[in-house]
mmCIF file of C-alpha atoms in Angstrom:
data_model
loop_
_atom_site.group_PDB
_atom_site.id
_atom_site.type_symbol
_atom_site.label_atom_id
_atom_site.label_comp_id
_atom_site.label_asym_id
_atom_site.label_seq_id
_atom_site.Cartn_x
_atom_site.Cartn_y
_atom_site.Cartn_z
ATOM 1 C CA MET P 1 96.010 -307.533 65.672
ATOM 2 C CA LYS P 2 96.210 -303.345 66.610
ATOM 3 C CA ARG P 3 93.202 -301.303 65.960
ATOM 4 C CA PRO P 4 93.674 -297.427 64.198
ATOM 5 C CA HIS P 5 94.359 -294.990 66.668
ATOM 6 C CA ARG P 6 92.294 -293.095 67.841
ATOM 7 C CA VAL P 7 91.279 -290.441 70.043
ATOM 8 C CA HIS P 8 87.560 -291.129 70.976
ATOM 9 C CA GLY P 9 86.485 -292.277 66.623
ATOM 10 C CA ILE P 10 89.534 -289.578 65.633
ATOM 11 C CA GLN P 11 91.247 -291.955 63.632
ATOM 12 C CA THR P 12 94.547 -289.942 63.044
ATOM 13 C CA TRP P 13 96.827 -291.294 60.643
ATOM 14 C CA PRO P 14 94.087 -290.385 57.770
ATOM 15 C CA TRP P 15 93.634 -286.923 59.717
ATOM 16 C CA LEU P 16 97.313 -286.563 59.987
ATOM 17 C CA GLY P 17 98.336 -287.584 56.085
ATOM 18 C CA GLY P 18 95.262 -285.094 53.924
ATOM 19 C CA TRP P 19 96.914 -282.636 56.615
ATOM 20 C CA ALA P 20 100.023 -283.498 55.302
ATOM 21 C CA GLY P 21 99.990 -284.231 51.501
ATOM 22 C CA ALA P 22 97.723 -280.908 51.554
ATOM 23 C CA HIS P 23 100.456 -279.066 52.286
ATOM 24 C CA ALA P 24 103.309 -280.763 50.194
ATOM 25 C CA GLY P 25 101.073 -279.881 47.320
ATOM 26 C CA LEU P 26 100.858 -276.484 47.765
ATOM 27 C CA LEU P 27 104.786 -277.021 48.163
ATOM 28 C CA LEU P 28 105.408 -278.471 44.827
ATOM 29 C CA VAL P 29 103.161 -275.894 43.449
ATOM 30 C CA LEU P 30 104.937 -272.928 44.704
ATOM 31 C CA VAL P 31 108.237 -274.974 43.876
ATOM 32 C CA VAL P 32 107.417 -275.869 40.006
ATOM 33 C CA LEU P 33 105.715 -272.322 38.980
ATOM 34 C CA HIS P 34 107.884 -270.163 41.247
ATOM 35 C CA ARG P 35 105.207 -268.702 43.109
ATOM 36 C CA ASP P 36 106.804 -268.508 46.676
ATOM 37 C CA VAL P 37 108.259 -265.509 46.680
ATOM 38 C CA ARG P 38 105.665 -263.862 45.435
ATOM 39 C CA LEU P 39 103.018 -265.281 47.264
ATOM 40 C CA SER P 40 104.971 -264.650 50.562
ATOM 41 C CA GLY P 41 105.467 -260.892 49.337
ATOM 42 C CA THR P 42 101.922 -260.283 49.137
ATOM 43 C CA LEU P 43 101.253 -262.160 52.248
ATOM 44 C CA CYS P 44 103.778 -259.835 54.141
ATOM 45 C CA SER P 45 102.543 -256.672 52.241
ATOM 46 C CA TRP P 46 99.237 -257.400 54.444
ATOM 47 C CA THR P 47 101.340 -256.523 58.078
ATOM 48 C CA GLU P 48 102.108 -252.220 56.251
ATOM 49 C CA GLY P 49 100.936 -249.354 57.343
ATOM 50 C CA GLY P 50 99.003 -251.679 59.688
ATOM 51 C CA ALA P 51 100.993 -252.029 63.387
ATOM 52 C CA SER P 52 98.055 -253.225 65.026
ATOM 53 C CA ARG P 53 98.229 -256.264 63.129
ATOM 54 C CA VAL P 54 102.214 -255.931 63.979
ATOM 55 C CA ARG P 55 101.685 -256.276 67.456
ATOM 56 C CA LEU P 56 99.547 -259.058 67.016
ATOM 57 C CA LEU P 57 101.240 -261.082 64.746
ATOM 58 C CA GLU P 58 104.902 -260.574 66.781
ATOM 59 C CA THR P 59 102.575 -261.960 69.998
ATOM 60 C CA LEU P 60 101.146 -264.783 67.872
ATOM 61 C CA THR P 61 104.880 -265.610 66.681
ATOM 62 C CA THR P 62 105.992 -266.349 70.479
ATOM 63 C CA TRP P 63 104.165 -268.985 70.680
ATOM 64 C CA GLY P 64 106.739 -271.508 68.577
ATOM 65 C CA ASN P 65 110.029 -270.282 70.618
ATOM 66 C CA PRO P 66 111.911 -272.365 72.470
ATOM 67 C CA TRP P 67 110.619 -271.623 75.793
ATOM 68 C CA PRO P 68 106.644 -271.871 74.553
ATOM 69 C CA VAL P 69 107.594 -275.046 72.974
ATOM 70 C CA THR P 70 109.321 -276.553 75.450
ATOM 71 C CA LEU P 71 107.552 -275.811 78.093
ATOM 72 C CA LEU P 72 104.302 -277.214 76.192
ATOM 73 C CA ALA P 73 105.946 -280.653 75.745
ATOM 74 C CA ALA P 74 106.826 -280.785 79.502
ATOM 75 C CA GLY P 75 103.513 -280.193 80.805
ATOM 76 C CA SER P 76 102.605 -283.436 78.499
ATOM 77 C CA VAL P 77 105.792 -285.488 79.544
ATOM 78 C CA CYS P 78 104.534 -284.775 83.072
ATOM 79 C CA VAL P 79 100.451 -285.747 82.060
ATOM 80 C CA ALA P 80 102.320 -289.133 80.510
ATOM 81 C CA LEU P 81 103.932 -289.403 84.217
ATOM 82 C CA THR P 82 101.152 -288.840 86.666
ATOM 83 C CA ARG P 83 99.838 -291.948 84.605
ATOM 84 C CA ARG P 84 103.370 -293.211 84.763
ATOM 85 C CA ASP P 85 103.025 -294.022 81.134
ATOM 86 C CA PHE P 86 107.712 -293.807 81.069
ATOM 87 C CA THR P 87 107.350 -294.034 77.621
ATOM 88 C CA ALA P 88 105.178 -291.822 76.341
ATOM 89 C CA ALA P 89 107.030 -288.980 78.667
ATOM 90 C CA ALA P 90 110.624 -290.009 77.319
ATOM 91 C CA VAL P 91 108.698 -289.870 73.723
ATOM 92 C CA LEU P 92 107.761 -286.634 74.383
ATOM 93 C CA LEU P 93 110.340 -284.736 75.426
ATOM 94 C CA THR P 94 112.966 -286.148 73.413
ATOM 95 C CA VAL P 95 110.805 -286.230 69.434
ATOM 96 C CA PRO P 96 110.529 -281.896 69.297
ATOM 97 C CA TYR P 97 114.393 -282.097 70.332
ATOM 98 C CA ALA P 98 114.989 -283.743 68.031
ATOM 99 C CA ALA P 99 113.009 -281.702 65.547
ATOM 100 C CA SER P 100 114.644 -279.139 66.231
ATOM 101 C CA VAL P 101 118.261 -280.286 66.006
ATOM 102 C CA SER P 102 117.498 -281.742 62.205
ATOM 103 C CA CYS P 103 115.407 -278.164 61.913
ATOM 104 C CA ASN P 104 118.716 -276.091 62.941
ATOM 105 C CA LEU P 105 121.203 -279.098 60.660
ATOM 106 C CA ILE P 106 119.137 -278.471 57.705
ATOM 107 C CA LYS P 107 119.754 -274.629 57.817
ATOM 108 C CA GLU P 108 123.245 -274.768 58.259
ATOM 109 C CA TRP P 109 123.144 -277.308 54.679
ATOM 110 C CA ALA P 110 120.497 -274.817 52.802
ATOM 111 C CA GLY P 111 121.893 -271.496 53.791
ATOM 112 C CA ARG P 112 118.713 -269.863 52.468
ATOM 113 C CA GLN P 113 118.873 -266.104 53.066
ATOM 114 C CA ARG P 114 115.830 -264.700 54.284
ATOM 115 C CA PRO P 115 113.623 -262.999 52.788
ATOM 116 C CA ALA P 116 114.224 -259.217 51.815
ATOM 117 C CA LEU P 117 111.311 -257.759 51.290
ATOM 118 C CA ALA P 118 110.265 -254.078 51.677
ATOM 119 C CA CYS P 119 107.614 -254.957 54.039
ATOM 120 C CA VAL P 120 110.456 -256.780 56.605
ATOM 121 C CA SER P 121 108.188 -256.145 59.880
ATOM 122 C CA THR P 122 110.696 -258.301 62.196
ATOM 123 C CA HIS P 123 114.291 -259.391 61.948
ATOM 124 C CA ALA P 124 115.499 -262.947 62.531
ATOM 125 C CA ASP P 125 118.680 -264.699 62.527
ATOM 126 C CA GLY P 126 120.069 -267.269 60.945
ATOM 127 C CA PHE P 127 118.769 -269.272 57.696
ATOM 128 C CA SER P 128 115.517 -268.968 56.109
ATOM 129 C CA PHE P 129 114.589 -272.937 55.421
ATOM 130 C CA PRO P 130 112.949 -273.742 57.106
ATOM 131 C CA SER P 131 111.057 -272.265 59.373
ATOM 132 C CA GLY P 132 112.101 -273.405 63.245
ATOM 133 C CA HIS P 133 108.425 -271.880 64.553
ATOM 134 C CA ALA P 134 107.308 -274.031 62.407
ATOM 135 C CA VAL P 135 108.506 -276.702 63.478
ATOM 136 C CA GLY P 136 108.537 -276.304 65.995
ATOM 137 C CA VAL P 137 105.117 -276.003 66.649
ATOM 138 C CA THR P 138 103.555 -278.658 64.285
ATOM 139 C CA THR P 139 105.027 -281.572 66.227
ATOM 140 C CA GLY P 140 104.797 -280.048 69.037
ATOM 141 C CA PHE P 141 101.378 -278.665 70.163
ATOM 142 C CA LEU P 142 99.959 -280.954 67.600
ATOM 143 C CA LEU P 143 102.780 -284.482 69.783
ATOM 144 C CA ALA P 144 101.046 -282.785 72.605
ATOM 145 C CA ALA P 145 97.443 -282.291 71.754
ATOM 146 C CA LEU P 146 96.979 -285.871 70.481
ATOM 147 C CA TYR P 147 98.226 -287.828 74.221
ATOM 148 C CA VAL P 148 96.490 -285.279 76.253
ATOM 149 C CA SER P 149 93.476 -285.818 74.313
ATOM 150 C CA GLY P 150 93.106 -289.389 74.126
ATOM 151 C CA HIS P 151 92.412 -288.532 78.683
ATOM 152 C CA LEU P 152 90.435 -285.699 77.512
ATOM 153 C CA PRO P 153 86.722 -286.513 77.454
ATOM 154 C CA ARG P 154 85.040 -286.460 73.352
ATOM 155 C CA LEU P 155 83.821 -282.904 73.377
ATOM 156 C CA LEU P 156 87.120 -281.481 75.203
ATOM 157 C CA SER P 157 89.058 -283.695 72.792
ATOM 158 C CA THR P 158 87.850 -282.505 69.830
ATOM 159 C CA ALA P 159 88.105 -279.277 71.150
ATOM 160 C CA LEU P 160 92.601 -279.496 71.790
ATOM 161 C CA LEU P 161 92.741 -281.211 68.288
ATOM 162 C CA ALA P 162 91.419 -278.340 67.042
ATOM 163 C CA THR P 163 92.704 -275.530 68.373
ATOM 164 C CA ALA P 164 96.308 -277.075 68.281
ATOM 165 C CA LEU P 165 95.845 -277.821 64.447
ATOM 166 C CA LEU P 166 95.037 -274.117 64.263
ATOM 167 C CA GLY P 167 97.488 -272.510 66.132
ATOM 168 C CA ALA P 168 99.973 -274.361 65.288
ATOM 169 C CA GLU P 169 99.141 -273.112 61.549
ATOM 170 C CA ALA P 170 98.638 -269.162 62.759
ATOM 171 C CA VAL P 171 101.891 -269.319 64.240
ATOM 172 C CA ALA P 172 103.416 -271.360 61.064
ATOM 173 C CA TRP P 173 102.050 -268.472 58.799
ATOM 174 C CA SER P 174 102.550 -265.176 60.946
ATOM 175 C CA ARG P 175 106.513 -266.356 60.543
ATOM 176 C CA VAL P 176 105.354 -265.197 56.611
ATOM 177 C CA LEU P 177 102.549 -261.827 56.725
ATOM 178 C CA LEU P 178 106.010 -261.015 58.888
ATOM 179 C CA GLY P 179 108.727 -260.977 56.353
ATOM 180 C CA ALA P 180 111.018 -263.988 58.451
ATOM 181 C CA HIS P 181 110.450 -266.502 56.298
ATOM 182 C CA PHE P 182 109.080 -267.411 52.536
ATOM 183 C CA SER P 183 106.336 -269.831 52.368
ATOM 184 C CA ALA P 184 107.923 -272.409 50.952
ATOM 185 C CA ASP P 185 110.482 -272.056 54.483
ATOM 186 C CA VAL P 186 107.323 -272.407 56.385
ATOM 187 C CA LEU P 187 105.629 -275.811 54.680
ATOM 188 C CA ALA P 188 109.130 -277.233 54.641
ATOM 189 C CA GLY P 189 108.644 -276.962 58.731
ATOM 190 C CA GLN P 190 105.630 -278.715 59.195
ATOM 191 C CA LEU P 191 106.151 -281.627 56.378
ATOM 192 C CA LEU P 192 109.583 -281.980 58.512
ATOM 193 C CA GLY P 193 107.328 -281.169 61.970
ATOM 194 C CA ALA P 194 105.072 -284.015 59.747
ATOM 195 C CA GLY P 195 107.577 -286.409 60.007
ATOM 196 C CA TRP P 196 108.750 -286.347 63.237
ATOM 197 C CA LEU P 197 104.841 -286.434 64.306
ATOM 198 C CA THR P 198 104.464 -289.655 62.780
ATOM 199 C CA VAL P 199 107.318 -290.815 64.275
ATOM 200 C CA ALA P 200 106.610 -290.218 67.325
ATOM 201 C CA VAL P 201 103.673 -292.096 66.952
ATOM 202 C CA LEU P 202 105.336 -294.991 65.610
ATOM 203 C CA LEU P 203 106.798 -295.025 69.156
ATOM 204 C CA LEU P 204 103.775 -294.730 70.954
ATOM 205 C CA SER P 205 101.730 -296.993 68.906
ATOM 206 C CA ARG P 206 104.685 -299.804 69.529
ATOM 207 C CA ARG P 207 105.137 -298.872 74.214
ATOM 208 C CA PRO P 208 104.744 -300.955 76.649
ATOM 209 C CA PRO P 209 100.763 -300.519 78.214
ATOM 210 C CA PRO P 210 101.843 -297.962 81.295
ATOM 211 C CA SER P 211 101.690 -300.091 85.229
ATOM 212 C CA PRO P 212 97.871 -300.223 85.937
ATOM 213 C CA ARG P 213 98.476 -298.061 88.798
ATOM 214 C CA GLY P 214 98.484 -294.665 86.148
ATOM 215 C CA ARG P 215 94.886 -296.240 84.835
ATOM 216 C CA ALA P 216 91.742 -294.715 86.414
ATOM 217 C CA GLY P 217 90.331 -297.364 86.104
ATOM 218 C CA PRO P 218 88.960 -300.039 83.213
ATOM 219 C CA GLY P 219 86.476 -296.900 81.630
ATOM 220 C CA ALA P 220 89.088 -294.787 81.345
ATOM 221 C CA PRO P 221 90.061 -293.300 77.963
ATOM 222 C CA ARG P 222 92.989 -294.444 75.741
ATOM 223 C CA SER P 223 95.084 -292.097 73.697
ATOM 224 C CA ALA P 224 95.439 -291.524 71.116
ATOM 225 C CA VAL P 225 98.909 -293.204 70.108
ATOM 226 C CA GLU P 226 97.756 -296.437 72.362
ATOM 227 C CA ALA P 227 97.657 -299.578 71.061
ATOM 228 C CA VAL P 228 95.237 -301.713 71.250
ATOM 229 C CA PRO P 229 96.067 -305.246 70.613
#
């Protein structure tokens, strides 16, 4: 029998399920009430007449570009390799890539055009739904944080998870504020990323234990998603 997945007492499934449920609920409200365009325009108008706001958001949104997300995934892979946790390394590398590919396929299928609002302050190519930035940071930031935080002291692991969660939200919603996406695009991207994050957690929970040479000792903290007999 396996215990719940934890990060020093923090259970993975409850907060992940709650986070995904809240975003799914907001998406449902926007779709049913037809408030997507209105909310997107309201958020986007916040940048009008504020060059400093636009510069700040443009800097923030770059963290969701392919290279930063790839480097973050590579860093978590290096942590797994130093622990001789080869299965985890493979999951940490392939899941963000698979999430990106699935996002591009859905974009081509949906074919939703980018917002044409007066407040648009940044140009983005391709289709709009779902947001690739939202998928990338949700899968990349949170997956790396979940794995790495399991090898840190409790205070640092909690801080890392909170920072990753807030950072992912900020980067994802910067796309709406800049006028590059509608709100529904971002919410759908976050949910798609959460789906792939769930796949990663399931794969990691079923992997064989790392090589004993990869452990710091019997008292070393366990990964957030390491299966415990």
